[in-house]
Short mmCIF file of C-alpha atoms in Angstrom, two decimals:
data_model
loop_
_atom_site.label_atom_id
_atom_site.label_comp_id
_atom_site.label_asym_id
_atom_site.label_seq_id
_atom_site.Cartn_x
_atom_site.Cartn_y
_atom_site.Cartn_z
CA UNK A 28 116.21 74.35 104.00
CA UNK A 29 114.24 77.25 104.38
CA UNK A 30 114.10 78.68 100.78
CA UNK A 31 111.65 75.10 100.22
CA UNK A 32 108.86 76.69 101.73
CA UNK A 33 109.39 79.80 99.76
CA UNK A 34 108.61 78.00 96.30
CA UNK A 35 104.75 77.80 96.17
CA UNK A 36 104.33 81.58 97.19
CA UNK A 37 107.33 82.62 95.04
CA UNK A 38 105.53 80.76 91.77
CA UNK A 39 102.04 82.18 92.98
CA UNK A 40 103.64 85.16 92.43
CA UNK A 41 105.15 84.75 89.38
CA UNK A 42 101.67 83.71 87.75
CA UNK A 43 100.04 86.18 89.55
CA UNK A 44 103.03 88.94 87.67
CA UNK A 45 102.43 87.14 84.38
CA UNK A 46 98.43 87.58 84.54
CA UNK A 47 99.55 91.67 85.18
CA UNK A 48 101.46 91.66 82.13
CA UNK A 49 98.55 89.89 80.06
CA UNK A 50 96.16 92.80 81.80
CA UNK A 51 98.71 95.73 80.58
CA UNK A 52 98.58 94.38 77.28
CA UNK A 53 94.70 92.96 76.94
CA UNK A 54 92.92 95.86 74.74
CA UNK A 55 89.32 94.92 75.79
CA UNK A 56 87.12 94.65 78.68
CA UNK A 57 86.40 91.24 77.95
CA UNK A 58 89.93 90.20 77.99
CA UNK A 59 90.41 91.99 80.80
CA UNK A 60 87.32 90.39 82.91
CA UNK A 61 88.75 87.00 81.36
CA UNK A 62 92.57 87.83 83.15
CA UNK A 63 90.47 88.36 86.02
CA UNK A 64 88.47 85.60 86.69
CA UNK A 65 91.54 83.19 85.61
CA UNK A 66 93.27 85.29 88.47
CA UNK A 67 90.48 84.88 90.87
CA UNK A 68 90.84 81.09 90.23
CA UNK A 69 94.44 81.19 90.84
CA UNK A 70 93.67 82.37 94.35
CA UNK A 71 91.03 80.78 95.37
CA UNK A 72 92.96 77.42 94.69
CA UNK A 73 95.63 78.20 96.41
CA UNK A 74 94.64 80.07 99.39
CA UNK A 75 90.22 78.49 99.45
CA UNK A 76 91.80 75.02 99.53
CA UNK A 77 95.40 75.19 101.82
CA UNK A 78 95.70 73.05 105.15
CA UNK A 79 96.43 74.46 107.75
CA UNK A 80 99.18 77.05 107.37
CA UNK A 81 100.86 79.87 109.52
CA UNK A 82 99.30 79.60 113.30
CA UNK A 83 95.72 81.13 114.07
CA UNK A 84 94.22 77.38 112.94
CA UNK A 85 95.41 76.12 116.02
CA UNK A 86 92.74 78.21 117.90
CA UNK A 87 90.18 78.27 115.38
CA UNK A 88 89.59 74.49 114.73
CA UNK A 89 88.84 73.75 118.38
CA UNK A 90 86.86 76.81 118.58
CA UNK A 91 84.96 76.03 115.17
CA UNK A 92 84.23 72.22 116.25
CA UNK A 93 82.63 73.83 120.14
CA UNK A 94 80.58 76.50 118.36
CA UNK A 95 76.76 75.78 118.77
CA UNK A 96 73.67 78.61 117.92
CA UNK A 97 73.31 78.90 121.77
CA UNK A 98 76.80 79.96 121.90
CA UNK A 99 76.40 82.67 118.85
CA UNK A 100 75.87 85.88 121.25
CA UNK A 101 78.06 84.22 124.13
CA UNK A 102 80.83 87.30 123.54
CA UNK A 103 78.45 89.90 125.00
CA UNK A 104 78.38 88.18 128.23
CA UNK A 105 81.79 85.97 128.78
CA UNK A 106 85.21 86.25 128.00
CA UNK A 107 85.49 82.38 127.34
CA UNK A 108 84.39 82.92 123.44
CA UNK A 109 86.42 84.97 121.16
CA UNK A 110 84.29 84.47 118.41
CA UNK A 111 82.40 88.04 117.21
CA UNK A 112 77.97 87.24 116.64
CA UNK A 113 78.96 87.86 113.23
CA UNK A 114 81.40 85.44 112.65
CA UNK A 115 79.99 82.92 115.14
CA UNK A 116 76.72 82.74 112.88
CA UNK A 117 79.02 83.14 109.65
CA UNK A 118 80.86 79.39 111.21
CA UNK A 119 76.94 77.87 111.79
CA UNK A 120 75.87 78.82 108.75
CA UNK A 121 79.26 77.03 106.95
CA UNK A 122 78.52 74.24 109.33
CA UNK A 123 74.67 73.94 108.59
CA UNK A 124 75.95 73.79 104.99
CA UNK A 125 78.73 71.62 104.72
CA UNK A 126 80.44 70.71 108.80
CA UNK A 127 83.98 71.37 107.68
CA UNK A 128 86.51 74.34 108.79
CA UNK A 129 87.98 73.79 105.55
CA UNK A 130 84.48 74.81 103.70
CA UNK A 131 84.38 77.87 106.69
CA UNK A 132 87.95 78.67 105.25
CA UNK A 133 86.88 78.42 101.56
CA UNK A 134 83.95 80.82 101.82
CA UNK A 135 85.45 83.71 103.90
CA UNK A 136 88.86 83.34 100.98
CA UNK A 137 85.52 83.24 98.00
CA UNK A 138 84.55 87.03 99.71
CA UNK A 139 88.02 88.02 100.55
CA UNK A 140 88.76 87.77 96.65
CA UNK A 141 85.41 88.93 95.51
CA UNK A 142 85.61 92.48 97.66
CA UNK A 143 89.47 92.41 96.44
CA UNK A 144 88.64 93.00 93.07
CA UNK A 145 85.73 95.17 93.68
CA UNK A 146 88.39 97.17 95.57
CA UNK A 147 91.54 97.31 92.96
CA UNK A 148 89.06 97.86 90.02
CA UNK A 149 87.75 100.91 91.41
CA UNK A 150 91.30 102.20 92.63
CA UNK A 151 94.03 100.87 90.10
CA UNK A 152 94.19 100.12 86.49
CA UNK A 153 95.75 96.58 86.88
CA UNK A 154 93.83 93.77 89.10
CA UNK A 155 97.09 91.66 88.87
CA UNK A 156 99.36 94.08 90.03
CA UNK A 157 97.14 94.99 93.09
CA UNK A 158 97.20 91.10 93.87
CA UNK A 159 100.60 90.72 93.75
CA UNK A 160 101.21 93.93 95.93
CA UNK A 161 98.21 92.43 98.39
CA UNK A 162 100.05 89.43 98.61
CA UNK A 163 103.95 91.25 99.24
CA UNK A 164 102.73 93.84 102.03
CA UNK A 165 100.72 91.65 104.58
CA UNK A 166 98.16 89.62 101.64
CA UNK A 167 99.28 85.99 102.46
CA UNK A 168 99.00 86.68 106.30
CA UNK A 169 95.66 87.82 105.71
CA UNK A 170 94.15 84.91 103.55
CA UNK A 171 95.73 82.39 105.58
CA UNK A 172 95.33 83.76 108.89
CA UNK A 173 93.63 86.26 109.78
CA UNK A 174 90.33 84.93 109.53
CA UNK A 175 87.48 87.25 111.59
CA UNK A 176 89.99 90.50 110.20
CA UNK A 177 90.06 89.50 106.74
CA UNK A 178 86.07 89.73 106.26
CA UNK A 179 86.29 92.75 108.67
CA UNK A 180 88.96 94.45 106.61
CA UNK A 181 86.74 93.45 103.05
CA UNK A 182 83.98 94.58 104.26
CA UNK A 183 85.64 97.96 104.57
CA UNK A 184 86.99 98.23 101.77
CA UNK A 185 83.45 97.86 100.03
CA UNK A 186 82.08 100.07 102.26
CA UNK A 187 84.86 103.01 100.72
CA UNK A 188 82.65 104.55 98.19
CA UNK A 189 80.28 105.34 100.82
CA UNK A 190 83.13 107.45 102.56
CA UNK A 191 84.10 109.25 99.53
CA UNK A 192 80.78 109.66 98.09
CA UNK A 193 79.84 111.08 101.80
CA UNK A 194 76.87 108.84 102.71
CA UNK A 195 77.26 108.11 106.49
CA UNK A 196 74.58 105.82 107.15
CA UNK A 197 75.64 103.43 104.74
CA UNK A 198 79.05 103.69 105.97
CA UNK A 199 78.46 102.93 109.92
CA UNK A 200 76.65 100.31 109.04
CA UNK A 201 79.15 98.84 107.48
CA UNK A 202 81.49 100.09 110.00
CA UNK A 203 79.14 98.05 111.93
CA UNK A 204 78.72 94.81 110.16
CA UNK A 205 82.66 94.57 109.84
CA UNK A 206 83.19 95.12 113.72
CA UNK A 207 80.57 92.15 113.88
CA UNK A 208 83.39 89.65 112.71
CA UNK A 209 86.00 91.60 114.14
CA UNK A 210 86.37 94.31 117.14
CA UNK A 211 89.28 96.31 115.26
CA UNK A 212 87.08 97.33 112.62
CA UNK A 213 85.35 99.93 114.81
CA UNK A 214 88.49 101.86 114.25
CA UNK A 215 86.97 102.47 110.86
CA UNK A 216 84.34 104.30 112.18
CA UNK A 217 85.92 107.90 112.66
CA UNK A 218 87.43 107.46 109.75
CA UNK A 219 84.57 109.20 108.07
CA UNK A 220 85.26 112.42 108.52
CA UNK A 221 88.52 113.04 107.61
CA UNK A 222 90.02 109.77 105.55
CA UNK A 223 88.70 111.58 102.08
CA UNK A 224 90.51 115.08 102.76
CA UNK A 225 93.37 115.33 100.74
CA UNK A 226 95.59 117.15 103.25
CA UNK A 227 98.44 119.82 102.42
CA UNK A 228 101.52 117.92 100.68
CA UNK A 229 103.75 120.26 103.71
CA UNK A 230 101.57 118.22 106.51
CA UNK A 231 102.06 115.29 105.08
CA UNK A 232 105.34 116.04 105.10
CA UNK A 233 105.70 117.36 108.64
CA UNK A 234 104.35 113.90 110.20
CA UNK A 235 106.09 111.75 107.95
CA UNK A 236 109.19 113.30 109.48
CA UNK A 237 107.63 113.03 112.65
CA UNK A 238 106.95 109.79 112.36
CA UNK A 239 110.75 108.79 111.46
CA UNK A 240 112.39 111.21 113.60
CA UNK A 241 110.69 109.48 116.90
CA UNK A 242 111.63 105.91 115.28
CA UNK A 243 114.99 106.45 114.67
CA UNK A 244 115.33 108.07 118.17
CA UNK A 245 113.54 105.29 119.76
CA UNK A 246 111.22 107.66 121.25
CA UNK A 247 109.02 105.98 123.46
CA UNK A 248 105.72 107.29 122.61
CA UNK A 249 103.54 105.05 124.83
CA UNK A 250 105.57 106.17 127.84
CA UNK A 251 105.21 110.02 126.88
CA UNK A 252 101.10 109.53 126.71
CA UNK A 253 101.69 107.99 130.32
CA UNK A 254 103.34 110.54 131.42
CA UNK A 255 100.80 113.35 129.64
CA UNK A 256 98.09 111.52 131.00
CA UNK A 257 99.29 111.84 134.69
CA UNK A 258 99.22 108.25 135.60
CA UNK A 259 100.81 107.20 139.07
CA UNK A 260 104.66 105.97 138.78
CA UNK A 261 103.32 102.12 139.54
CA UNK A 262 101.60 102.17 136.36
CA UNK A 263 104.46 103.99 134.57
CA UNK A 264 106.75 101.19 135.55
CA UNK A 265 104.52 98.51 134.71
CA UNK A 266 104.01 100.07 131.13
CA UNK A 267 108.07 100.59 131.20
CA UNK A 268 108.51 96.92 131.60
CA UNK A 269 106.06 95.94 128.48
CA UNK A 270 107.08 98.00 126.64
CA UNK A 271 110.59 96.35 127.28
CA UNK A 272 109.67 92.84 127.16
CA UNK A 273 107.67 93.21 123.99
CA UNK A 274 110.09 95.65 122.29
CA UNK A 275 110.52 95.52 118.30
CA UNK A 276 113.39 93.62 116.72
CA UNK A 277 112.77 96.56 113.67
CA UNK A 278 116.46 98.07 112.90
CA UNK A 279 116.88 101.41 111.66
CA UNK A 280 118.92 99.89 108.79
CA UNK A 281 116.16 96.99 107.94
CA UNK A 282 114.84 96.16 104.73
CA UNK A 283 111.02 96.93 105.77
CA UNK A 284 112.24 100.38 107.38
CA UNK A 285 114.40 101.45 104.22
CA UNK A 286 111.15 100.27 102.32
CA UNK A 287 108.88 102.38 103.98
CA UNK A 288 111.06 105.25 104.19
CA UNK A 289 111.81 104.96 100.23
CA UNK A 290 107.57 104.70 99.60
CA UNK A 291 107.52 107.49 101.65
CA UNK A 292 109.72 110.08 99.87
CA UNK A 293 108.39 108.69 96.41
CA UNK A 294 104.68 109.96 97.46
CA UNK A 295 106.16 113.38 98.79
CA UNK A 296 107.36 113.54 95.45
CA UNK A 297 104.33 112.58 93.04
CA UNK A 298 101.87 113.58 95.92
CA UNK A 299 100.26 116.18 93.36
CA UNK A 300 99.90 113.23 90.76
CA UNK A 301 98.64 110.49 92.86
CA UNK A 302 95.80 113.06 94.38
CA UNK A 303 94.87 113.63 90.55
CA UNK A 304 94.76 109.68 89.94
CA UNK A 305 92.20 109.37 92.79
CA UNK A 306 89.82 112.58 91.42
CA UNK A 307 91.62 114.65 94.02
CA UNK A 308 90.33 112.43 97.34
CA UNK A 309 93.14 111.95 99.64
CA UNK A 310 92.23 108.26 100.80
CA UNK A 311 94.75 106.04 99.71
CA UNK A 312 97.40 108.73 100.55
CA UNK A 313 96.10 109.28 104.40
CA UNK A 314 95.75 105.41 104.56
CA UNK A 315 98.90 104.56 103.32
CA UNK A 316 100.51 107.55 106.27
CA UNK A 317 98.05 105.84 109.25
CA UNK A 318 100.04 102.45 108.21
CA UNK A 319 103.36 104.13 108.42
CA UNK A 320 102.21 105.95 111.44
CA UNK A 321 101.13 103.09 113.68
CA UNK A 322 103.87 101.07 112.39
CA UNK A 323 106.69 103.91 113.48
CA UNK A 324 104.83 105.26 116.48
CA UNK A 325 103.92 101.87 117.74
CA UNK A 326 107.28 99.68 117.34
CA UNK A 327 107.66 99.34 120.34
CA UNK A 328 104.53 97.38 120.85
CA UNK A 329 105.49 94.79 117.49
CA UNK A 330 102.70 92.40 117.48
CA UNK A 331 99.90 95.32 118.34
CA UNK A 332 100.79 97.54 115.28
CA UNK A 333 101.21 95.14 112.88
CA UNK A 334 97.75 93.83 113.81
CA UNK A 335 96.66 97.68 113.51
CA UNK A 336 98.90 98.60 110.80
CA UNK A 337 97.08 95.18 108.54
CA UNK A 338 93.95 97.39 108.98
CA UNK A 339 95.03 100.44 106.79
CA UNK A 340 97.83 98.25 104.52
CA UNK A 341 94.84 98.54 101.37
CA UNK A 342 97.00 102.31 101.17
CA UNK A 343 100.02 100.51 100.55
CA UNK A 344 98.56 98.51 98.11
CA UNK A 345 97.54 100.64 95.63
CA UNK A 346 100.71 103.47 96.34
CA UNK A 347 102.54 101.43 94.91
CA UNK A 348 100.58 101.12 91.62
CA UNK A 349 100.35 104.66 91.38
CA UNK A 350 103.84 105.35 91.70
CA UNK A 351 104.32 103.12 88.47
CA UNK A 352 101.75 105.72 86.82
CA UNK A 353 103.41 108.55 87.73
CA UNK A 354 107.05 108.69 85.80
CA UNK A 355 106.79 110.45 82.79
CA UNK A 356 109.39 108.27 80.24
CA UNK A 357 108.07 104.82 79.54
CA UNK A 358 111.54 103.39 80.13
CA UNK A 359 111.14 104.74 83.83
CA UNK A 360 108.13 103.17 84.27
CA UNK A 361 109.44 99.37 83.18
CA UNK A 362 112.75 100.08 85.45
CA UNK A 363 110.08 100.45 88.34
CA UNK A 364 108.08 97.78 87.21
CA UNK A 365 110.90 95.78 87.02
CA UNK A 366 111.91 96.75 90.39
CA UNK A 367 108.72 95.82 92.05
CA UNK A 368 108.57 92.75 91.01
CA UNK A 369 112.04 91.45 92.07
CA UNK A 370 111.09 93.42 95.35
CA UNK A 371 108.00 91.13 96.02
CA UNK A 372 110.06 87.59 94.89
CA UNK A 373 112.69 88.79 97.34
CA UNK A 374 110.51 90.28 99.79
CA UNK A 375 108.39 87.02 99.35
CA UNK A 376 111.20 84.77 100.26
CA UNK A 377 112.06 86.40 103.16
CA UNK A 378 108.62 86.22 104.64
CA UNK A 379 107.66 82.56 103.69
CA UNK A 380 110.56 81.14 104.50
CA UNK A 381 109.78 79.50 108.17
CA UNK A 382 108.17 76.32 108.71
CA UNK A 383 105.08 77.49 109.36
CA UNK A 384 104.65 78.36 105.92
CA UNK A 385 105.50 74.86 104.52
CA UNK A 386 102.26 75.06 102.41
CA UNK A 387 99.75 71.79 101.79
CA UNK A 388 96.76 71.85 99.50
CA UNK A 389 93.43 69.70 100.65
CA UNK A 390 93.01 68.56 96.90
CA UNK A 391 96.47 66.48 96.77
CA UNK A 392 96.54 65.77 100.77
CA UNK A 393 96.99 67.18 103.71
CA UNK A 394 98.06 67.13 107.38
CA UNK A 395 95.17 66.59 109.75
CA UNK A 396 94.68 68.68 112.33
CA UNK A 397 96.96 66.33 115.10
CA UNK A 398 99.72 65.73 112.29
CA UNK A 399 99.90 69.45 111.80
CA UNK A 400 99.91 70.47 115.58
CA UNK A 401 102.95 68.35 115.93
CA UNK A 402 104.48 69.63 113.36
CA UNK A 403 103.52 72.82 114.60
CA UNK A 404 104.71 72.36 118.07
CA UNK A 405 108.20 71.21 116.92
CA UNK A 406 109.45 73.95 114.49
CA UNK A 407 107.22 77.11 115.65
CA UNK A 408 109.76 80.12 115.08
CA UNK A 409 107.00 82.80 116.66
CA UNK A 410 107.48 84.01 112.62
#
């Protein structure tokens, strides 16, 4: 029963992998810009016009109809509002325009796809392919649900060349304006002065088998900074029993782990070549390590380093790419073509396949917001 929610994603997908192989193969620019604005169509059908999908709706809707302009700077001074001013004047604006979360939803997916291919044209030589690798490591959960993050987490990425190019002004404020519709984005901020080093191959090395060596031991880093820090046993134990209550469901034998670890040993081994692809700047390398880092270090907290890891996933993205650039024989290069692909149908069924995925498009009908909170209520998987 599951496998039915799977088939809009799967076939977004699939056009999304057949627009890739019309990019490989277009010979000018125009046919290129023509793949892409045929792909951003694709997306902003699907994802500008869904219902209400996945879970964070169910707190935004009630939150979107209470918003007022009096209420726009209310975070600075109670805990009661969880909108950011930025986003709180971003969801008056929308509502000024057209009163409608679904418009609210429709503009933040219209700049989500706009700094997307801003993003993969200046890092990759396929638009398509970065899509479709957006959409496998973390994309859908970020169109459809991560609202304030996803214009936090665009803004950033537009806000990259300022990084490399070393222009810090530009950069914090940008920093700034992205923390505006979301708090995580300040994370971004030290970022600057060491996210464009390209690092030593031998340290990357050293902390990616850092990183898996205290995984696989289940080391339990948040309890050793406890203990570092010198707090009192009281706060130990209450840390202790989080950490337990919350702990990650990740095995050591687990697709996602054998993934990561795979990714992992491919970039020790092309490091030298991917550095060259990005003019010798090490950002998409040290991104793609702070995901795998917060997601190994952090396991034990599930929910809080997925939520961080989503922040530096745009490594991931493009790694990916690379490594498809990097074998020398052309037949190489299809087999791991090839191979990605399946990997994102596969890895695209197992992630879509709870209810809360059962997708529904505003254009041919929709759930209202009661319907869909029932529906909600009754199969909700915590997935």
């Amino acid at each position: 029963m599951g496998l039915i929610y799977t088939i809009p994603y799967v076939m977004l997908v699939m056009v999304v992998g057949f627009l890739a192989l019309f990019y490989y193969q277009a010979d000018t620019d125009e046919d290129k810009n023509r793949i892409t604005l045929i792909l951003a169509g694709v997306f902003l059908f699907f994802f500008g016009f869904r219902g209400y999908i996945l879970t964070d709706w169910v707190i935004y809707l009630p939150q979107y109809e209470n918003m007022r302009w009096d209420k726009v700077f209310n975070y600075f001074t109670t805990i009661n509002n969880n909108f950011e001013p930025g986003f709180a004047i971003l969801v008056m604006i929308c509502k000024s325009v057209f009163p409608s979360y679904f418009f609210l939803c429709f503009v933040i997916v219209s700049f989500n796809i706009y700094a997307l291919i801003v993003f993969f044209k200046r890092y990759t030589n396929n638009i398509p392919l970065g899509f479709i690798l957006f959409l496998v490591f973390e994309g859908v959960i970020i169109m459809s649900n991560l609202l304030r993050n996803s214009i936090s987490i665009s803004i950033f990425l537009l806000a990259l060349p300022f990084l490399e190019n070393r222009k810090p002004i530009r950069y914090f404020l940008m920093c700034i304006l992205a923390s505006s519709f979301h708090i995580s984005a300040l994370l971004y901020i030290p970022l600057y002065f060491f996210l464009h080093i390209r690092f030593s191959k031998w340290i990357y090395i050293a902390l990616f088998v850092f990183i898996n060596a205290a995984f696989v031991s289940h080391v339990s880093i948040v309890m050793t900074l406890v203990q570092l820090l010198g707090m009192d046993e009281s706060m130990a134990m209450k840390v202790k029993a989080y950490t337990e209550m919350y702990s990650s469901s990740i095995s050591v034998f687990s697709i996602g782990y054998l993934e990561r670890l795979a990714s992992g040993i491919l970039v020790i081994l092309y490091y030298e070549k991917i550095s060259e692809m990005h003019k010798g700047k090490g950002t998409i390398i040290n991104a793609f390590l702070l995901f795998l880092s917060f997601y190994f270090l952090f396991s034990e907290f599930e929910v809080f380093a997925k939520r961080i890891c989503t922040l530096f996933a745009f490594g991931y993205w493009v790694i990916w790419g690379d490594l498809i650039r990097c074998f020398y024989y052309k037949n190489n290069r299809k087999f791991f073509l090839c191979f990605v692909i399946m990997y994102s149908l596969l890895k695209t069924v197992l992630v879509t396949r709870y209810p809360g995925y059962d997708y529904q498009n505003i254009l041919f009908g929709a759930d209202n917001y009661n319907e869909r909170l029932m529906y909600h209520n009754k199969t909700y998987q915590g997935k």
